[in-house]
Coordinates of C-alpha atoms and ligand atoms in Angstrom, one line a residue:
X1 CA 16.6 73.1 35.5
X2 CA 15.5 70.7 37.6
X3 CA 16.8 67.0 37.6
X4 CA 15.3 63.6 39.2
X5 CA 17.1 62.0 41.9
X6 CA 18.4 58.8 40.6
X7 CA 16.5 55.3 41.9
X8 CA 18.8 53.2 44.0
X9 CA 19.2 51.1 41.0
X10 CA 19.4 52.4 37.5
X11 CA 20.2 50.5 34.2
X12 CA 21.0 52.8 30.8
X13 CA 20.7 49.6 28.2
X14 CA 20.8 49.6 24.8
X15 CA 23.2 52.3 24.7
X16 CA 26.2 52.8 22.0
X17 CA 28.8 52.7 24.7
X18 CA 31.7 55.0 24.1
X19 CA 34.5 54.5 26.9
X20 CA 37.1 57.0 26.0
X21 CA 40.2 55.4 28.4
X22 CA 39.8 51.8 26.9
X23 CA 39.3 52.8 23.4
X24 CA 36.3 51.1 23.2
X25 CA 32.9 51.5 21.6
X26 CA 29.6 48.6 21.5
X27 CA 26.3 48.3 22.3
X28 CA 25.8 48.1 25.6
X29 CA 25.0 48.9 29.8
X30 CA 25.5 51.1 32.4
X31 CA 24.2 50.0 35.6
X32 CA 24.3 52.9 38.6
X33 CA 23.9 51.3 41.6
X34 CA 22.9 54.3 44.6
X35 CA 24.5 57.3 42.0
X36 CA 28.1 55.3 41.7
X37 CA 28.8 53.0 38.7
X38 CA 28.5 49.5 39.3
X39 CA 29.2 47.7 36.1
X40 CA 29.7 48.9 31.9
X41 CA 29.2 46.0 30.0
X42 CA 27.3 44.5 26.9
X43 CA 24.7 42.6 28.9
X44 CA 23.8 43.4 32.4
X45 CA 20.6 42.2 33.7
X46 CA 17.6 44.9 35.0
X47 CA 16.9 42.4 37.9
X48 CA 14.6 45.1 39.4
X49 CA 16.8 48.2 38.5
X50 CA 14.7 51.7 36.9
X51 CA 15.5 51.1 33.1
X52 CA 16.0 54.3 30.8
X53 CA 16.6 52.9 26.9
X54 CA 19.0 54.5 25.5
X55 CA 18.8 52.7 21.9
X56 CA 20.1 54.9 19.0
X57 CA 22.1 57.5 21.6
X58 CA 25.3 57.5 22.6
X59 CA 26.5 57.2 26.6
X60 CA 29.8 58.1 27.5
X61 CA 31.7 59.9 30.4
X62 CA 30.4 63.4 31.2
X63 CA 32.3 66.1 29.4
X64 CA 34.8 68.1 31.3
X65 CA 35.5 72.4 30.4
X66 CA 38.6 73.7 31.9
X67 CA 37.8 77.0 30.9
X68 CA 34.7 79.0 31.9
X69 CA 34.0 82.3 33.6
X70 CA 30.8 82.3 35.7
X71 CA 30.8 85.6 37.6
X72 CA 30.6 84.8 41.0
X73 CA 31.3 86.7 43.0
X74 CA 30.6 90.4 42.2
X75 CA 28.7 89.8 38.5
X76 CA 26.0 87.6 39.9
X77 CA 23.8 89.6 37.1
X78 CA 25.5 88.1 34.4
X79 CA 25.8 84.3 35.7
X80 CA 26.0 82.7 39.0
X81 CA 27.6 79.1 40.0
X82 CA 24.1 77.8 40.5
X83 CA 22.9 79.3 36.7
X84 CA 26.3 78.1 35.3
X85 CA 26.2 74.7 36.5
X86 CA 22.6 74.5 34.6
X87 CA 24.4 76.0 31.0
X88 CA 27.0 73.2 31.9
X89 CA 24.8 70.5 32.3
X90 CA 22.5 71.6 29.2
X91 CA 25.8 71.2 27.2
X92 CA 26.7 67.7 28.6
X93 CA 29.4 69.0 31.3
X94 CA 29.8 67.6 34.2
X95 CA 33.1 69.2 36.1
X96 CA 33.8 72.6 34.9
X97 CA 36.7 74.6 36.3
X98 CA 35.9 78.2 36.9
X99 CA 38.4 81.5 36.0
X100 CA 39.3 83.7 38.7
X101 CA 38.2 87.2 37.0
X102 CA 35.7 87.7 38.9
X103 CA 34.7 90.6 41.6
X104 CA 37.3 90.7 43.6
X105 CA 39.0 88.2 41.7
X106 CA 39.8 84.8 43.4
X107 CA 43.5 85.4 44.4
X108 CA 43.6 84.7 48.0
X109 CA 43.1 81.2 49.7
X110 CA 39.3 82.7 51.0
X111 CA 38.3 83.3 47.6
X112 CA 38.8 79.9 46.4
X113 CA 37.0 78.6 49.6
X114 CA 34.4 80.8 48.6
X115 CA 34.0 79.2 45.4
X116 CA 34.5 75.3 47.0
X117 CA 31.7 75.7 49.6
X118 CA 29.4 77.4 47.1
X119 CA 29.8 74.4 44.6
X120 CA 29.6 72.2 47.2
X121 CA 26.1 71.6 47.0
X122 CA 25.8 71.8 43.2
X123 CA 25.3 68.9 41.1
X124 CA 28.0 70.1 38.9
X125 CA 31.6 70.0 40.1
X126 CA 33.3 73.7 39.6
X127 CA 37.0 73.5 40.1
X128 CA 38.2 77.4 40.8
X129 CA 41.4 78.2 39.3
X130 CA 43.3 80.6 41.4
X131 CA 44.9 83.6 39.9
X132 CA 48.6 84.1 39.3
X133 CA 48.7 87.8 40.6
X134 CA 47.1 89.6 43.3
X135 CA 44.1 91.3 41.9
X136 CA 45.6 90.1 38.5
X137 CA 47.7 93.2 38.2
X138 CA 50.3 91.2 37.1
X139 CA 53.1 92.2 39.5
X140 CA 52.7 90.1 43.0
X141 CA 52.3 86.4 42.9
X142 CA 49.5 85.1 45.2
X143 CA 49.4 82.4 47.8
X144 CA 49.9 79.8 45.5
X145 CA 50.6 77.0 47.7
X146 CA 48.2 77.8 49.9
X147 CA 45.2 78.5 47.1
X148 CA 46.0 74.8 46.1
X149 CA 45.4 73.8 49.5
X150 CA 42.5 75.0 49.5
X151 CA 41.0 73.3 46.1
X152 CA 42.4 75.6 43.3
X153 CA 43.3 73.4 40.5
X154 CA 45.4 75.4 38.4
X155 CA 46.5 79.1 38.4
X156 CA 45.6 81.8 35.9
X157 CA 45.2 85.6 35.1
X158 CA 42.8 84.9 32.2
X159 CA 41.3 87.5 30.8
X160 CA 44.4 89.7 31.3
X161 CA 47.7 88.0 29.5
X162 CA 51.1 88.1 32.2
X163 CA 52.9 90.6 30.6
X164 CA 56.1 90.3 32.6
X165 CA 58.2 87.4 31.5
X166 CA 59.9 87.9 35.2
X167 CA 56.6 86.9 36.5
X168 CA 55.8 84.2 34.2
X169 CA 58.8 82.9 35.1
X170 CA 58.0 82.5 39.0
X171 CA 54.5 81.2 38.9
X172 CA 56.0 78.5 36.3
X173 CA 59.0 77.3 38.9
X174 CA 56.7 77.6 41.6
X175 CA 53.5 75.7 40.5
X176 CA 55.7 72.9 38.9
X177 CA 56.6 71.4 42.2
X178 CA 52.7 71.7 43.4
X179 CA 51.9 69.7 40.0
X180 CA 49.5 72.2 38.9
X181 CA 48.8 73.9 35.8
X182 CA 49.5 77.5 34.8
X183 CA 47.6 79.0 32.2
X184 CA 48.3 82.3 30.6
X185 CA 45.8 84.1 28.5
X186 CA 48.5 84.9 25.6
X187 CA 48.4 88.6 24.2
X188 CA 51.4 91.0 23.8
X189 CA 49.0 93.9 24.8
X190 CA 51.7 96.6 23.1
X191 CA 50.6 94.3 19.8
X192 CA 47.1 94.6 20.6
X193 CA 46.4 97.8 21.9
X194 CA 42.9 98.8 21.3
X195 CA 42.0 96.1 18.5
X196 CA 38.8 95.4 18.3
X197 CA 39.2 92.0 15.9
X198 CA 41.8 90.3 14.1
X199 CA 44.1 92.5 12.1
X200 CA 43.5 91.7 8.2
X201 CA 41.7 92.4 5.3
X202 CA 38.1 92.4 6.8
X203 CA 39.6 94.8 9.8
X204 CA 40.8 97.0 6.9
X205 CA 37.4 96.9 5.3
X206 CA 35.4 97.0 8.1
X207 CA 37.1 99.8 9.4
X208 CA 37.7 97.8 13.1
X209 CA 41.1 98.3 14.6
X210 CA 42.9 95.2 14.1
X211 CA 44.7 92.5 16.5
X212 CA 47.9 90.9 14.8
X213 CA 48.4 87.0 14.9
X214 CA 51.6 87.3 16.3
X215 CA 49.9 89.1 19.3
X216 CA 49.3 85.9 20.4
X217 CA 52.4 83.8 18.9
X218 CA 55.0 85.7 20.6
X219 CA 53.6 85.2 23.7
X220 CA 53.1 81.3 23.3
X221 CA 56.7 81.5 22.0
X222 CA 57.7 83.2 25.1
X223 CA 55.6 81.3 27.3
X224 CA 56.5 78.0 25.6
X225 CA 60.5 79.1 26.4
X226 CA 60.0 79.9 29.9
X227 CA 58.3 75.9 30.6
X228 CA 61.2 74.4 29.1
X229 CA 63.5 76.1 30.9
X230 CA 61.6 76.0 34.8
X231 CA 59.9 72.3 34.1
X232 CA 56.5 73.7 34.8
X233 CA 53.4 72.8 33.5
X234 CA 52.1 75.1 30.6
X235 CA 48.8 74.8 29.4
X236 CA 48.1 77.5 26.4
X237 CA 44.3 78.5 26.3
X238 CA 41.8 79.7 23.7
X239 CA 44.5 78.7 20.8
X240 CA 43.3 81.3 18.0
X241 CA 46.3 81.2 15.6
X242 CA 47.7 79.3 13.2
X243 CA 51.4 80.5 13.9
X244 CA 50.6 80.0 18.2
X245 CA 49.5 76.2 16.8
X246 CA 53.3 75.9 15.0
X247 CA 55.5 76.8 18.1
X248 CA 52.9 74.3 20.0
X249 CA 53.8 71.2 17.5
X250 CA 56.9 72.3 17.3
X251 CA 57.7 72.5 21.2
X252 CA 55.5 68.9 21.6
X253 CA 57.8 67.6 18.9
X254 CA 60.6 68.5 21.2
X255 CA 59.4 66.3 24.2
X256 CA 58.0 69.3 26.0
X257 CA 55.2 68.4 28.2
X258 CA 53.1 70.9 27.6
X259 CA 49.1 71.0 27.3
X260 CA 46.6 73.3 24.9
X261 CA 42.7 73.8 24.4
X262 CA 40.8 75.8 21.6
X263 CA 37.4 76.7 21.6
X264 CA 34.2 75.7 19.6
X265 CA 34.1 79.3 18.4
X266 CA 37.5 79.9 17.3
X267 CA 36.9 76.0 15.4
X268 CA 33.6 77.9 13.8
X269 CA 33.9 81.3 12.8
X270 CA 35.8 83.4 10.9
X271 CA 37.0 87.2 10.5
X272 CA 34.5 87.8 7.9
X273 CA 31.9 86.8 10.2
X274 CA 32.0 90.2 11.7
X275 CA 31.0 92.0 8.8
X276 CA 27.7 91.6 10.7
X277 CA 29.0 94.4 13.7
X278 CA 27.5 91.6 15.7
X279 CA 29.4 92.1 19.3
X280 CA 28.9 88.9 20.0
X281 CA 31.4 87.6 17.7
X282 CA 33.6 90.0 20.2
X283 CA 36.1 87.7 22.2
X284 CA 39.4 87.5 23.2
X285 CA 41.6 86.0 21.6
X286 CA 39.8 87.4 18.0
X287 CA 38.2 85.2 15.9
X288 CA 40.9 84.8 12.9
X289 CA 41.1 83.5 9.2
X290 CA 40.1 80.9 7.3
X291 CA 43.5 79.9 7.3
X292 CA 44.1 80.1 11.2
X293 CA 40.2 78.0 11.5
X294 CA 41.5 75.1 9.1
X295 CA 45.0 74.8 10.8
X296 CA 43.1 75.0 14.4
X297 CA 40.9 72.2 13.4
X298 CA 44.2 70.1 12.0
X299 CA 45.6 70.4 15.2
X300 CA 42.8 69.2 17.3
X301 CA 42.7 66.2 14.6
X302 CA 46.5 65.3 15.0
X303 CA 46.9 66.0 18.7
X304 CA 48.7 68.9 18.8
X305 CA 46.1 70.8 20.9
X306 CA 44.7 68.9 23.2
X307 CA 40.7 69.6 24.1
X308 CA 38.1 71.8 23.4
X309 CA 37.1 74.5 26.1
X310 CA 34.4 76.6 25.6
X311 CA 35.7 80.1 27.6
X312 CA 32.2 80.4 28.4
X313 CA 31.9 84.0 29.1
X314 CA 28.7 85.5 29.9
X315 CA 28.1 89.4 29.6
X316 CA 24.8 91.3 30.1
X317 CA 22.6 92.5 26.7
X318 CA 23.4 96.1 28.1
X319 CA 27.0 95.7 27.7
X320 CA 26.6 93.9 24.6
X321 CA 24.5 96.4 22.9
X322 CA 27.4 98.9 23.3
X323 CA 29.1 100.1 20.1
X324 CA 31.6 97.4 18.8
X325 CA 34.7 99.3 20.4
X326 CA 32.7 99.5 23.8
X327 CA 31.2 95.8 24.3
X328 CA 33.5 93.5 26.6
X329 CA 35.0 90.3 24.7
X330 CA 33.1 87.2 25.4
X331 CA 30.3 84.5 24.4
X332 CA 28.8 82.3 26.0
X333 CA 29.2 78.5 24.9
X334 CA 28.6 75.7 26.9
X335 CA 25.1 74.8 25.5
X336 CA 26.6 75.4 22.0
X337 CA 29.7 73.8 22.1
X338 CA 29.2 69.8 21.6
X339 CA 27.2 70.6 18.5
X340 CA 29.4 73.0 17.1
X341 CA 32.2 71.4 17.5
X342 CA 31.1 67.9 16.3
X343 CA 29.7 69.9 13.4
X344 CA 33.1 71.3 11.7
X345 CA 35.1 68.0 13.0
X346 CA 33.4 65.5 11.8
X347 CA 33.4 67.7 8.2
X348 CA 37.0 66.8 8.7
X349 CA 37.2 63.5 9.2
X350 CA 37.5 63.1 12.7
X351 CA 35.2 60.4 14.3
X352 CA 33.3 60.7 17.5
X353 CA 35.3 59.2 19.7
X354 CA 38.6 61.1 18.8
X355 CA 35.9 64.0 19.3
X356 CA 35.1 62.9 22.1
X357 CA 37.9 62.3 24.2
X358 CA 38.0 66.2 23.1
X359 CA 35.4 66.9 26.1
X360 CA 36.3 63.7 28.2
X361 CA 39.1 61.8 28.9
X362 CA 42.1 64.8 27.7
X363 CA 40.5 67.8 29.4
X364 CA 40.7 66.1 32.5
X365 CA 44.5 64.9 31.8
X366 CA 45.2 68.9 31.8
X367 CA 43.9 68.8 35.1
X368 CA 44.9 65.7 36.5
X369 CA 41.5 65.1 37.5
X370 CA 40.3 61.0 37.7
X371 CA 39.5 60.0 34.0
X372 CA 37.8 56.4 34.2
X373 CA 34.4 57.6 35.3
X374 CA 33.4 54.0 34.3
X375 CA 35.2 52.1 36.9
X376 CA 33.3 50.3 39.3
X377 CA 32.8 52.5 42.5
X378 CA 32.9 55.8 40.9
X379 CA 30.2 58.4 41.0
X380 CA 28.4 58.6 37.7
X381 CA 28.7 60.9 36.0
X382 CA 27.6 60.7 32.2
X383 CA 26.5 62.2 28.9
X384 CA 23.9 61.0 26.7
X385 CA 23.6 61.8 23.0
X386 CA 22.3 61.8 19.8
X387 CA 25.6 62.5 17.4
X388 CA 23.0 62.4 14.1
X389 CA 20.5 65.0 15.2
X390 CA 20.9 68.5 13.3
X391 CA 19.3 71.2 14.5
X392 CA 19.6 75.0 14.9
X393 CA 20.7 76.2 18.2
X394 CA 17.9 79.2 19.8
X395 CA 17.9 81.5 22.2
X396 CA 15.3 78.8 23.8
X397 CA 18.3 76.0 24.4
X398 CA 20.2 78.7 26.5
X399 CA 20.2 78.1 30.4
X400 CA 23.2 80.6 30.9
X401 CA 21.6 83.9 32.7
X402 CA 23.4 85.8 30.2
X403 CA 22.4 85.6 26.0
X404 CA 25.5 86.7 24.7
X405 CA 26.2 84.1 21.6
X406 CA 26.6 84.1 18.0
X407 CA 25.5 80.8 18.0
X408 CA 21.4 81.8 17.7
X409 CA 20.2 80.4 14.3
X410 CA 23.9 78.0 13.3
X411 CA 22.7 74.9 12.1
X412 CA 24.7 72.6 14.5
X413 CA 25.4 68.3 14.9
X414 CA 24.7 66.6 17.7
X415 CA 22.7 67.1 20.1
X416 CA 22.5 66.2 24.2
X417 CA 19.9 64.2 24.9
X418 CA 20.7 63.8 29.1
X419 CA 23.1 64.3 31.7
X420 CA 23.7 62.5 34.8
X421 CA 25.8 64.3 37.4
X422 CA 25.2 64.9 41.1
X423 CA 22.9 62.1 41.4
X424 CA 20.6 62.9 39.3
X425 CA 19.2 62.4 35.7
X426 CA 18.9 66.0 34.2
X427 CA 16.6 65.1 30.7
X428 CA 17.2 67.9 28.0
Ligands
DOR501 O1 36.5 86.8 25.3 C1 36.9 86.6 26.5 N1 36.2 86.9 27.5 N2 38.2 86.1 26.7 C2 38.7 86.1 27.9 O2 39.8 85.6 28.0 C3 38.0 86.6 29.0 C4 36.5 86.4 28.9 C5 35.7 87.2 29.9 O3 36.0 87.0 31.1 O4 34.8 87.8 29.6

């Protein structure tokens, strides 16, 4: 994907301005003076600037993912920072922070230097997350101190839940005082054993081995315990369940300062939707019910979880193709997700800009990462849309390296029309 350098002086006018940390939305300007914003307002003057019109779109601060997997190192078949940063940017993302599966996974101080001189030069900024254990075995916890030095904004074992509440315990006391987040992919494995979906009627029918709800629960339960009692910072990913989303209210009720995300796809699909044997539909956490969709979609509306993260997750067609108990968990999502999501929200009531501090302003709260990309003297970084536009997402609007979605024919709303991120204007 290639992007245009942005002219010393550059004036987005017209635009219906969305700034998500002052609550406020009018027709309006962004002038970007040499890539860093000089001045939001509802009448700026060209006086000699490039102008782009961005009458009937929508301009607001680029979206932020704290969740994605691009496979660097070791999977560099499957998607690669470079090839990720382009998914990111077709879906409107401009800082993404990257999970530390990879191959070796990023659980030493060198590994997430790795990842920070790599990104470097990509207009995209990829935050690595440093994992809790070495080689994510669950057992040892790494350098964390010195992994933060290094850049790593938060620590996980995603893809592989903590199993040992001992060890849960530790990386919570001891990332608290470093400020950073600790995310734990939540599943009991001796609930879900070799599941292959979520346990219920359509695993009985379908004749899938099934993963209970409370796979998940108990573990945000557990994990929700063990923040309260160290201080740390919890931040629950991929929410799938409607019981996970209870404890979560019910622990943010209490004054606990704690953090979740669910994903477009959990917010989208159903169970039933595997009736298709479609192992794309494959991810972990499952896909649940009806039930668990509407109260995940409730919860996003009344703040319980917090923002929308895609767990972008490439995976090669020759895995994919495997028989359903064979194919690895994962879909891709970034190009997917603004349109999905806006799709089923705005069914429910929710209006853009609650959506949208969804992808903006509360990701990057999780993070602690700078939130008013529109004050003066910051580097721009912005996405441009059309929130009316319908259309059906193709294998054509994918620029992951890797094809693995369900999304291929949905109907979805909204649609990016531009990014602007690493000084440059990226038109989609
Ligand atoms: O479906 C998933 N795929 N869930 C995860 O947590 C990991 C991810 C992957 O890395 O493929």
């Amino acid at each position: 994907m290639k992007g245009k350098a942005l002219p010393k002086q550059f004036l987005i006018k017209n635009g219906d301005i969305i700034d998500p940390v002052k609550g406020e939305r009018f027709i309006g300007s962004v002038l970007i003076n040499s890539g860093r914003i000089e001045k939001v307002g509802k009448r700026i003057s060209a006086n000699g600037a490039t102008v782009y019109d961005a009458g009937g779109k929508v301009v607001t601060h680029g979206f932020c993912d704290v969740h994605v997997h691009f496979r660097e190192p070791g999977r560099e078949d499957k998607e690669t920072l470079a090839t990720g940063a382009e998914a990111a940017i077709a879906g409107g993302f401009t800082q993404v922070c990257a999970m530390p599966n990879t191959e070796p996974p990023l659980d030493s101080p060198e590994s997430i230097r790795f990842i920070v001189e790599k990104a470097a030069d990509l207009p995209v900024k990829i935050h690595p997350i440093g994992a809790i254990s070495v080689g994510q075995q669950g057992k040892e916890l790494t350098e964390l101190g010195a992994m933060a030095q290094e850049g790593a904004v938060a620590f996980s074992d995603d893809g592989i839940p903590v199993m040992d509440s001992g060890v849960m315990r530790r990386v919570l006391e001891y990332a608290g005082p470093l400020g950073m987040p600790v995310i734990n992919h939540a599943e009991d494995l001796t609930l879900k054993l070799d599941g292959q979906m979520h346990e219920g009627s359509w695993s009985t029918r379908l004749g899938l081995s099934g993963i209970p709800d409370v796979s998940e629960s108990i573990m945000v339960n557990r994990d929700l315990e063990l923040a309260s009692m160290t201080g740390g910072r919890l931040h629950v990913p991929h929410v799938s369940s409607a019981k996970s989303v209870e404890w979560i209210r019910g622990a943010k009720a209490g004054g606990l300062d704690i953090t979740a995300e669910v994903t477009p796809h959990h917010l989208f699909f159903t169970d039933e939707d595997l009736h298709s044997f479609d192992t794309n539909y494959k991810v972990a956490p499952p896909i649940r019910t009806e039930n668990d969709r509407q109260v995940l979609m409730t919860a996003v509306k009344d703040g319980t979880i917090d923002c929308i993260a895609t767990d972008h997750a490439p995976h090669t067609v020759e895995e994919k193709e495997a028989p359903f108990d064979w194919a690895p968990c994962g879909m891709i999502g970034l190009e997917s997700a603004f349109g999905a999501v806006w799709k089923v929200l705005s069914e429910l009531g929710m209006n853009l800009e609650e959506v949208i501090h969804c992808f903006t302003i509360n990701p990057r709260l999780v993070m602690d990462f700078e939130e008013d990309l529109f004050s003066a003297g910051t580097e721009a970084e912005l996405t441009i849309l059309d929130p009316d536009e319908e259309w059906i997402f193709a294998k054509e609007h994918i620029h992951s390296k890797s094809r693995n979605t369900p999304f291929s024919g949905e109907s979805l709303k909204g649609r990016i029309k531009a990014t602007i991120t690493g000084g440059k204007f990226f038109k989609l």
